Amino acid sequence: MHLGLHDTTLPELVRTKFAKAKTDGELIFSATQLDIIQTKSGTPFQLRYCPALAKKPKADKDSQAPKTSKPDPFDEPSPSLLVASVPEHKPTHIIVLNKYPVISQHFILATKTNKQQTHMLEPEDLSAAYACIREWEEATGGRLFGFFNSGDHSGASQAHRHLQFLPVDEMKRDQNHDEEWEPLIELILKSQSSESGMRSLPDFPFKHFAMALPTDPSTEQLHATYTQLYDAASEAVRSHIENSDDLTLHPSEGGDSDISYNLALTSTGMAICPRRREAAVLHDEAGKEVVSVALNGTILAGTLMVKLESEWEGLKKDAGQLDSVLEAVGIPA
């Protein structure tokens, strides 16, 4: 697929729209503090501290109050946030800005019609996503990280199907020059592959799978890679369930996936991690449970964000807690 953007480029559209929406107050950009921490095996993770997000109201999942329908941000999105409908002729997707970004130029690719986030991605979803990545990188020379959250334990916040994108240069903007960090998916793709082409990092806290993509992959190749990764994630979940009682399969009536997972996509590969929890508990020095940290698909970029100073300080002081968090939200390796 080609996006069909004439007389401009995707990065230029996103940059221009983002700057105007920010100036006009149509999106709320929250600055973060950034530090680099590591797993016990030495894998670097970005740790972001964003106290502004702690002020956002959050629905009580245990509340007995009647639930009202949640507005769909991708159904007739605000013109100030709508970047484009793609492809130009017979659009299947829309590109919109994230209304509450912590990374500049964070944008979203959503289906034009309301399809379910919990259903499997379709070939045209992957084709449109890869077109965004390809056209971004051709125009800027910089990398784009794409991710997809699916299922109750994945960190997904909207039911309308969408993938999200972050410019890697913007992710690294506040990073000290002497600190080494690259997106986790890139590190996985550099690891040794099996005969089937599957890759994973040794000594990593949770199960994950990645596969390299050929140069200029076809829609069929993208979908075949996604299916192969999904099958590996599904098998890992089922194997875990056989030996543990802390997870069950999701109901799959109506086409829903019966597992929660995060998917990552770059121009060179695709990665997946099955999930068993959305959040993990942090402990203080006395071992007391203090707060929980929620993670979404940016976990496959090697980044996590906290809202409270206690989370920020706790993860920096005790590197072992990072491994505990990752193991708790994923399927233990």
mmCIF file of C-alpha atoms in Angstrom:
data_model
loop_
_atom_site.group_PDB
_atom_site.id
_atom_site.type_symbol
_atom_site.label_atom_id
_atom_site.label_comp_id
_atom_site.label_asym_id
_atom_site.label_seq_id
_atom_site.Cartn_x
_atom_site.Cartn_y
_atom_site.Cartn_z
ATOM 1 C CA MET A 1 0.000 0.000 0.000
ATOM 2 C CA HIS A 2 1.033 3.604 -0.655
ATOM 3 C CA LEU A 3 -0.502 6.317 1.497
ATOM 4 C CA GLY A 4 -1.112 8.531 -1.535
ATOM 5 C CA LEU A 5 -0.093 11.793 0.124
ATOM 6 C CA HIS A 6 0.506 14.283 -2.693
ATOM 7 C CA ASP A 7 2.734 17.377 -2.495
ATOM 8 C CA THR A 8 3.759 16.546 1.077
ATOM 9 C CA THR A 9 5.113 13.748 3.265
ATOM 10 C CA LEU A 10 3.767 11.948 6.318
ATOM 11 C CA PRO A 11 6.427 13.424 8.668
ATOM 12 C CA GLU A 12 5.711 16.950 7.418
ATOM 13 C CA LEU A 13 1.966 16.495 7.897
ATOM 14 C CA VAL A 14 2.398 15.074 11.402
ATOM 15 C CA ARG A 15 4.922 17.741 12.472
ATOM 16 C CA THR A 16 2.802 20.613 11.186
ATOM 17 C CA LYS A 17 -0.434 19.267 12.638
ATOM 18 C CA PHE A 18 1.221 18.435 15.972
ATOM 19 C CA ALA A 19 2.750 21.903 16.363
ATOM 20 C CA LYS A 20 -0.544 23.678 15.617
ATOM 21 C CA ALA A 21 -2.644 21.372 17.831
ATOM 22 C CA LYS A 22 -0.201 21.866 20.700
ATOM 23 C CA THR A 23 -0.209 25.661 20.284
ATOM 24 C CA ASP A 24 -4.017 25.743 20.085
ATOM 25 C CA GLY A 25 -4.432 23.505 23.143
ATOM 26 C CA GLU A 26 -6.115 20.770 21.109
ATOM 27 C CA LEU A 27 -3.615 18.209 22.411
ATOM 28 C CA ILE A 28 -1.951 18.107 25.816
ATOM 29 C CA PHE A 29 1.757 17.331 25.708
ATOM 30 C CA SER A 30 3.218 16.138 29.022
ATOM 31 C CA ALA A 31 6.963 16.409 29.517
ATOM 32 C CA THR A 32 8.811 13.537 31.174
ATOM 33 C CA GLN A 33 12.035 12.971 33.054
ATOM 34 C CA LEU A 34 14.139 10.198 31.545
ATOM 35 C CA ASP A 35 16.664 7.751 32.938
ATOM 36 C CA ILE A 36 18.137 4.511 31.610
ATOM 37 C CA ILE A 37 17.937 1.396 33.776
ATOM 38 C CA GLN A 38 18.865 -2.186 32.946
ATOM 39 C CA THR A 39 17.596 -5.702 33.426
ATOM 40 C CA LYS A 40 19.844 -8.111 35.326
ATOM 41 C CA SER A 41 21.159 -9.378 31.984
ATOM 42 C CA GLY A 42 22.079 -5.834 30.911
ATOM 43 C CA THR A 43 19.237 -4.957 28.524
ATOM 44 C CA PRO A 44 18.674 -1.169 28.668
ATOM 45 C CA PHE A 45 15.199 0.259 29.312
ATOM 46 C CA GLN A 46 14.052 3.842 29.204
ATOM 47 C CA LEU A 47 12.334 4.802 32.449
ATOM 48 C CA ARG A 48 10.096 7.846 32.069
ATOM 49 C CA TYR A 49 8.573 9.804 34.935
ATOM 50 C CA CYS A 50 5.451 11.800 34.076
ATOM 51 C CA PRO A 51 3.706 13.178 37.195
ATOM 52 C CA ALA A 52 1.147 15.028 35.045
ATOM 53 C CA LEU A 53 -0.488 11.721 34.088
ATOM 54 C CA ALA A 54 -1.230 10.946 37.737
ATOM 55 C CA LYS A 55 -3.709 13.840 37.661
ATOM 56 C CA LYS A 56 -5.786 12.336 34.859
ATOM 57 C CA PRO A 57 -9.061 10.805 36.124
ATOM 58 C CA LYS A 58 -9.159 7.024 35.927
ATOM 59 C CA ALA A 59 -12.246 4.822 35.857
ATOM 60 C CA ASP A 60 -12.687 2.445 38.790
ATOM 61 C CA LYS A 61 -12.833 -1.035 37.286
ATOM 62 C CA ASP A 62 -14.374 -2.423 40.490
ATOM 63 C CA SER A 63 -17.081 0.221 40.745
ATOM 64 C CA GLN A 64 -20.683 -1.020 40.869
ATOM 65 C CA ALA A 65 -21.980 2.176 39.268
ATOM 66 C CA PRO A 66 -23.695 1.811 35.888
ATOM 67 C CA LYS A 67 -21.189 1.996 33.053
ATOM 68 C CA THR A 68 -21.705 4.585 30.341
ATOM 69 C CA SER A 69 -20.514 4.008 26.812
ATOM 70 C CA LYS A 70 -17.018 5.346 26.221
ATOM 71 C CA PRO A 71 -16.672 7.893 23.397
ATOM 72 C CA ASP A 72 -14.876 6.592 20.320
ATOM 73 C CA PRO A 73 -12.037 9.049 19.562
ATOM 74 C CA PHE A 74 -11.659 7.635 16.042
ATOM 75 C CA ASP A 75 -15.299 8.086 15.032
ATOM 76 C CA GLU A 76 -15.398 11.531 13.421
ATOM 77 C CA PRO A 77 -12.173 12.697 15.115
ATOM 78 C CA SER A 78 -11.531 16.369 15.745
ATOM 79 C CA PRO A 79 -10.270 18.095 12.570
ATOM 80 C CA SER A 80 -7.439 19.530 14.675
ATOM 81 C CA LEU A 81 -6.139 15.996 15.322
ATOM 82 C CA LEU A 82 -6.972 14.341 11.989
ATOM 83 C CA VAL A 83 -3.841 14.096 9.837
ATOM 84 C CA ALA A 84 -5.095 12.165 6.793
ATOM 85 C CA SER A 85 -7.367 9.440 5.451
ATOM 86 C CA VAL A 86 -5.387 6.733 3.654
ATOM 87 C CA PRO A 87 -4.999 5.594 1.001
ATOM 88 C CA GLU A 88 -6.289 8.691 -0.783
ATOM 89 C CA HIS A 89 -8.666 6.711 -3.017
ATOM 90 C CA LYS A 90 -11.092 4.502 -1.070
ATOM 91 C CA PRO A 91 -9.557 5.130 2.395
ATOM 92 C CA THR A 92 -9.501 2.181 4.789
ATOM 93 C CA HIS A 93 -7.713 3.958 7.655
ATOM 94 C CA ILE A 94 -7.282 7.362 9.252
ATOM 95 C CA ILE A 95 -4.155 8.877 10.766
ATOM 96 C CA VAL A 96 -4.774 10.958 13.899
ATOM 97 C CA LEU A 97 -2.627 12.545 16.580
ATOM 98 C CA ASN A 98 -2.588 11.174 20.109
ATOM 99 C CA LYS A 99 -4.441 13.750 22.223
ATOM 100 C CA TYR A 100 -2.296 13.115 25.342
ATOM 101 C CA PRO A 101 1.254 12.463 24.096
ATOM 102 C CA VAL A 102 4.409 12.225 26.185
ATOM 103 C CA ILE A 103 6.517 11.751 23.038
ATOM 104 C CA SER A 104 6.367 14.444 20.367
ATOM 105 C CA GLN A 105 4.653 13.486 17.078
ATOM 106 C CA HIS A 106 2.979 10.388 18.560
ATOM 107 C CA PHE A 107 0.346 9.411 16.005
ATOM 108 C CA ILE A 108 -2.227 6.684 15.506
ATOM 109 C CA LEU A 109 -3.443 4.632 12.545
ATOM 110 C CA ALA A 110 -7.077 3.581 13.067
ATOM 111 C CA THR A 111 -9.510 1.668 10.891
ATOM 112 C CA LYS A 112 -11.985 3.990 9.169
ATOM 113 C CA THR A 113 -14.867 1.733 10.172
ATOM 114 C CA ASN A 114 -15.091 0.602 13.781
ATOM 115 C CA LYS A 115 -13.354 -2.775 13.881
ATOM 116 C CA GLN A 116 -12.464 -4.498 17.129
ATOM 117 C CA GLN A 117 -9.090 -4.080 18.833
ATOM 118 C CA THR A 118 -9.435 -7.616 20.203
ATOM 119 C CA HIS A 119 -9.783 -9.202 16.756
ATOM 120 C CA MET A 120 -6.805 -10.340 14.725
ATOM 121 C CA LEU A 121 -5.123 -7.700 12.594
ATOM 122 C CA GLU A 122 -6.085 -7.969 8.936
ATOM 123 C CA PRO A 123 -3.664 -7.823 5.996
ATOM 124 C CA GLU A 124 -4.718 -4.266 5.114
ATOM 125 C CA ASP A 125 -3.998 -3.116 8.698
ATOM 126 C CA LEU A 126 -0.439 -4.388 8.470
ATOM 127 C CA SER A 127 0.011 -3.025 4.953
ATOM 128 C CA ALA A 128 -1.129 0.453 6.023
ATOM 129 C CA ALA A 129 1.061 0.323 9.130
ATOM 130 C CA TYR A 130 4.136 -0.662 7.150
ATOM 131 C CA ALA A 131 3.397 2.070 4.595
ATOM 132 C CA CYS A 132 3.486 4.633 7.422
ATOM 133 C CA ILE A 133 6.863 3.307 8.580
ATOM 134 C CA ARG A 134 8.335 3.108 5.091
ATOM 135 C CA GLU A 135 7.196 6.571 4.039
ATOM 136 C CA TRP A 136 8.312 8.130 7.343
ATOM 137 C CA GLU A 137 11.787 6.654 7.060
ATOM 138 C CA GLU A 138 12.149 7.500 3.363
ATOM 139 C CA ALA A 139 11.304 11.139 4.105
ATOM 140 C CA THR A 140 13.346 11.631 7.286
ATOM 141 C CA GLY A 141 16.015 8.946 7.379
ATOM 142 C CA GLY A 142 14.856 8.337 10.954
ATOM 143 C CA ARG A 143 13.213 5.263 12.403
ATOM 144 C CA LEU A 144 9.581 4.799 13.416
ATOM 145 C CA PHE A 145 8.411 2.369 16.112
ATOM 146 C CA GLY A 146 4.906 0.951 15.698
ATOM 147 C CA PHE A 147 2.953 -1.001 18.304
ATOM 148 C CA PHE A 148 -0.411 -2.671 18.839
ATOM 149 C CA ASN A 149 -2.117 -3.562 22.132
ATOM 150 C CA SER A 150 -4.754 -6.300 22.155
ATOM 151 C CA GLY A 151 -6.623 -7.864 25.066
ATOM 152 C CA ASP A 152 -7.460 -7.008 28.674
ATOM 153 C CA HIS A 153 -3.889 -7.504 29.908
ATOM 154 C CA SER A 154 -2.149 -5.594 27.096
ATOM 155 C CA GLY A 155 -2.610 -1.978 28.157
ATOM 156 C CA ALA A 156 -5.163 -1.316 25.410
ATOM 157 C CA SER A 157 -7.343 1.713 26.178
ATOM 158 C CA GLN A 158 -9.645 1.923 23.135
ATOM 159 C CA ALA A 159 -11.917 -0.731 21.619
ATOM 160 C CA HIS A 160 -11.693 0.712 18.071
ATOM 161 C CA ARG A 161 -8.818 -0.997 16.251
ATOM 162 C CA HIS A 162 -5.682 1.125 16.029
ATOM 163 C CA LEU A 163 -1.898 0.929 15.901
ATOM 164 C CA GLN A 164 0.361 3.604 17.370
ATOM 165 C CA PHE A 165 3.633 5.112 16.184
ATOM 166 C CA LEU A 166 6.536 6.896 17.862
ATOM 167 C CA PRO A 167 9.535 8.477 16.100
ATOM 168 C CA VAL A 168 12.646 6.882 17.621
ATOM 169 C CA ASP A 169 14.542 10.185 17.396
ATOM 170 C CA GLU A 170 11.865 11.780 19.591
ATOM 171 C CA MET A 171 12.070 8.886 22.057
ATOM 172 C CA LYS A 172 15.816 9.547 22.359
ATOM 173 C CA ARG A 173 15.542 13.347 22.480
ATOM 174 C CA ASP A 174 15.968 13.747 26.272
ATOM 175 C CA GLN A 175 18.529 10.967 26.570
ATOM 176 C CA ASN A 176 22.067 11.779 27.697
ATOM 177 C CA HIS A 177 24.617 11.265 24.939
ATOM 178 C CA ASP A 178 26.632 8.853 27.090
ATOM 179 C CA GLU A 179 23.630 6.599 27.732
ATOM 180 C CA GLU A 180 23.151 3.631 25.435
ATOM 181 C CA TRP A 181 19.612 2.641 24.490
ATOM 182 C CA GLU A 182 18.029 1.251 21.365
ATOM 183 C CA PRO A 183 14.460 -0.025 20.952
ATOM 184 C CA LEU A 184 14.154 -3.510 22.438
ATOM 185 C CA ILE A 185 12.807 -4.948 19.185
ATOM 186 C CA GLU A 186 16.040 -3.898 17.454
ATOM 187 C CA LEU A 187 18.106 -5.767 20.048
ATOM 188 C CA ILE A 188 15.930 -8.868 19.656
ATOM 189 C CA LEU A 189 16.292 -8.772 15.874
ATOM 190 C CA LYS A 190 20.086 -8.806 16.268
ATOM 191 C CA SER A 191 19.959 -12.042 18.297
ATOM 192 C CA GLN A 192 20.532 -15.521 16.889
ATOM 193 C CA SER A 193 17.587 -16.912 14.940
ATOM 194 C CA SER A 194 16.235 -20.436 15.054
ATOM 195 C CA GLU A 195 15.752 -22.571 11.935
ATOM 196 C CA SER A 196 12.232 -21.162 11.664
ATOM 197 C CA GLY A 197 13.572 -17.597 11.725
ATOM 198 C CA MET A 198 12.263 -16.917 15.247
ATOM 199 C CA ARG A 199 14.461 -14.780 17.504
ATOM 200 C CA SER A 200 14.522 -13.977 21.222
ATOM 201 C CA LEU A 201 16.968 -12.574 23.759
ATOM 202 C CA PRO A 202 18.580 -15.066 26.148
ATOM 203 C CA ASP A 203 18.094 -14.499 29.893
ATOM 204 C CA PHE A 204 15.195 -12.083 29.388
ATOM 205 C CA PRO A 205 12.408 -12.065 32.032
ATOM 206 C CA PHE A 206 9.431 -12.814 29.761
ATOM 207 C CA LYS A 207 8.769 -14.843 26.636
ATOM 208 C CA HIS A 208 8.917 -12.894 23.403
ATOM 209 C CA PHE A 209 9.332 -13.692 19.737
ATOM 210 C CA ALA A 210 10.612 -11.692 16.774
ATOM 211 C CA MET A 211 11.171 -12.238 13.075
ATOM 212 C CA ALA A 212 13.088 -10.195 10.524
ATOM 213 C CA LEU A 213 11.230 -8.842 7.504
ATOM 214 C CA PRO A 214 12.542 -8.855 3.940
ATOM 215 C CA THR A 215 13.252 -5.572 2.209
ATOM 216 C CA ASP A 216 9.957 -4.104 0.944
ATOM 217 C CA PRO A 217 7.755 -6.958 2.243
ATOM 218 C CA SER A 218 4.480 -7.729 0.514
ATOM 219 C CA THR A 219 1.158 -7.602 2.325
ATOM 220 C CA GLU A 220 1.136 -11.407 2.303
ATOM 221 C CA GLN A 221 4.601 -11.564 3.883
ATOM 222 C CA LEU A 222 3.616 -9.089 6.588
ATOM 223 C CA HIS A 223 0.491 -11.047 7.463
ATOM 224 C CA ALA A 224 2.300 -14.406 7.383
ATOM 225 C CA THR A 225 4.948 -13.081 9.788
ATOM 226 C CA TYR A 226 2.269 -11.703 12.117
ATOM 227 C CA THR A 227 0.389 -15.015 12.069
ATOM 228 C CA GLN A 228 3.537 -16.997 12.828
ATOM 229 C CA LEU A 229 4.398 -14.724 15.753
ATOM 230 C CA TYR A 230 0.831 -14.825 17.067
ATOM 231 C CA ASP A 231 0.848 -18.634 16.965
ATOM 232 C CA ALA A 232 4.094 -18.690 18.973
ATOM 233 C CA ALA A 233 2.607 -16.313 21.550
ATOM 234 C CA SER A 234 -0.594 -18.351 21.753
ATOM 235 C CA GLU A 235 1.386 -21.542 22.300
ATOM 236 C CA ALA A 236 3.379 -19.865 25.091
ATOM 237 C CA VAL A 237 0.162 -18.784 26.829
ATOM 238 C CA ARG A 238 -1.376 -22.244 26.585
ATOM 239 C CA SER A 239 1.785 -23.873 27.901
ATOM 240 C CA HIS A 240 1.791 -21.469 30.857
ATOM 241 C CA ILE A 241 -1.871 -22.162 31.638
ATOM 242 C CA GLU A 242 -1.172 -25.906 31.775
ATOM 243 C CA ASN A 243 1.296 -25.318 34.590
ATOM 244 C CA SER A 244 -0.203 -22.351 36.420
ATOM 245 C CA ASP A 245 -3.560 -21.126 37.691
ATOM 246 C CA ASP A 246 -2.884 -17.372 37.365
ATOM 247 C CA LEU A 247 -4.199 -17.012 33.804
ATOM 248 C CA THR A 248 -7.118 -18.155 31.661
ATOM 249 C CA LEU A 249 -7.914 -17.739 27.986
ATOM 250 C CA HIS A 250 -10.211 -14.888 26.999
ATOM 251 C CA PRO A 251 -13.647 -15.730 25.563
ATOM 252 C CA SER A 252 -13.247 -15.916 21.792
ATOM 253 C CA GLU A 253 -16.866 -15.633 20.668
ATOM 254 C CA GLY A 254 -17.362 -13.193 17.815
ATOM 255 C CA GLY A 255 -13.798 -13.384 16.585
ATOM 256 C CA ASP A 256 -11.962 -12.085 19.655
ATOM 257 C CA SER A 257 -8.417 -13.302 20.261
ATOM 258 C CA ASP A 258 -8.255 -15.568 23.303
ATOM 259 C CA ILE A 259 -4.910 -14.108 24.452
ATOM 260 C CA SER A 260 -3.621 -10.656 25.346
ATOM 261 C CA TYR A 261 -0.482 -9.526 23.566
ATOM 262 C CA ASN A 262 1.621 -6.605 22.388
ATOM 263 C CA LEU A 263 2.957 -6.431 18.846
ATOM 264 C CA ALA A 264 5.812 -4.219 17.629
ATOM 265 C CA LEU A 265 6.635 -3.307 14.045
ATOM 266 C CA THR A 266 9.629 -1.582 12.447
ATOM 267 C CA SER A 267 10.922 -1.417 8.897
ATOM 268 C CA THR A 268 13.162 -4.429 9.561
ATOM 269 C CA GLY A 269 11.080 -6.742 11.713
ATOM 270 C CA MET A 270 8.135 -7.636 13.888
ATOM 271 C CA ALA A 271 7.988 -8.797 17.523
ATOM 272 C CA ILE A 272 5.339 -10.030 19.938
ATOM 273 C CA CYS A 273 5.042 -10.645 23.662
ATOM 274 C CA PRO A 274 2.072 -12.460 25.215
ATOM 275 C CA ARG A 275 0.716 -10.831 28.400
ATOM 276 C CA ARG A 276 -0.790 -12.183 31.605
ATOM 277 C CA ARG A 277 -1.246 -8.892 33.494
ATOM 278 C CA GLU A 278 -1.610 -5.239 32.555
ATOM 279 C CA ALA A 279 0.303 -4.044 35.619
ATOM 280 C CA ALA A 280 2.858 -5.240 38.159
ATOM 281 C CA VAL A 281 3.268 -4.330 41.819
ATOM 282 C CA LEU A 282 6.354 -2.541 43.122
ATOM 283 C CA HIS A 283 7.666 -3.113 46.641
ATOM 284 C CA ASP A 284 9.446 -0.773 49.032
ATOM 285 C CA GLU A 285 12.714 -1.589 50.810
ATOM 286 C CA ALA A 286 10.799 -3.496 53.490
ATOM 287 C CA GLY A 287 9.101 -5.653 50.865
ATOM 288 C CA LYS A 288 5.717 -3.952 51.279
ATOM 289 C CA GLU A 289 3.521 -3.527 48.207
ATOM 290 C CA VAL A 290 3.338 0.176 47.435
ATOM 291 C CA VAL A 291 2.234 0.927 43.855
ATOM 292 C CA SER A 292 1.591 -0.800 40.552
ATOM 293 C CA VAL A 293 3.137 -0.032 37.166
ATOM 294 C CA ALA A 294 1.053 -0.530 34.000
ATOM 295 C CA LEU A 295 2.688 -1.313 30.652
ATOM 296 C CA ASN A 296 1.525 -1.367 27.037
ATOM 297 C CA GLY A 297 3.180 -2.111 23.696
ATOM 298 C CA THR A 298 6.032 0.311 24.352
ATOM 299 C CA ILE A 299 7.401 -2.544 26.446
ATOM 300 C CA LEU A 300 8.750 -3.888 23.131
ATOM 301 C CA ALA A 301 10.523 -0.580 22.585
ATOM 302 C CA GLY A 302 12.288 -1.127 25.893
ATOM 303 C CA THR A 303 10.546 1.713 27.678
ATOM 304 C CA LEU A 304 8.141 2.092 30.565
ATOM 305 C CA MET A 305 6.522 5.087 32.195
ATOM 306 C CA VAL A 306 5.609 5.808 35.809
ATOM 307 C CA LYS A 307 3.394 8.516 37.265
ATOM 308 C CA LEU A 308 4.533 8.618 40.896
ATOM 309 C CA GLU A 309 7.863 9.614 42.396
ATOM 310 C CA SER A 310 7.864 6.454 44.535
ATOM 311 C CA GLU A 311 7.749 4.345 41.347
ATOM 312 C CA TRP A 312 10.456 6.455 39.707
ATOM 313 C CA GLU A 313 12.832 6.257 42.674
ATOM 314 C CA GLY A 314 12.064 2.613 43.430
ATOM 315 C CA LEU A 315 12.926 1.377 39.947
ATOM 316 C CA LYS A 316 16.101 3.468 39.807
ATOM 317 C CA LYS A 317 17.341 2.294 43.213
ATOM 318 C CA ASP A 318 16.564 -1.395 42.782
ATOM 319 C CA ALA A 319 17.322 -2.640 39.277
ATOM 320 C CA GLY A 320 16.018 -6.076 40.233
ATOM 321 C CA GLN A 321 12.501 -4.656 40.351
ATOM 322 C CA LEU A 322 12.573 -4.122 36.586
ATOM 323 C CA ASP A 323 13.008 -7.857 36.036
ATOM 324 C CA SER A 324 10.209 -8.538 38.520
ATOM 325 C CA VAL A 325 7.869 -6.132 36.708
ATOM 326 C CA LEU A 326 8.620 -7.610 33.287
ATOM 327 C CA GLU A 327 8.200 -11.186 34.507
ATOM 328 C CA ALA A 328 4.929 -10.317 36.247
ATOM 329 C CA VAL A 329 3.237 -8.783 33.194
ATOM 330 C CA GLY A 330 4.505 -11.302 30.645
ATOM 331 C CA ILE A 331 4.806 -15.069 30.448
ATOM 332 C CA PRO A 332 7.886 -16.007 32.531
ATOM 333 C CA ALA A 333 10.750 -17.244 30.395
#
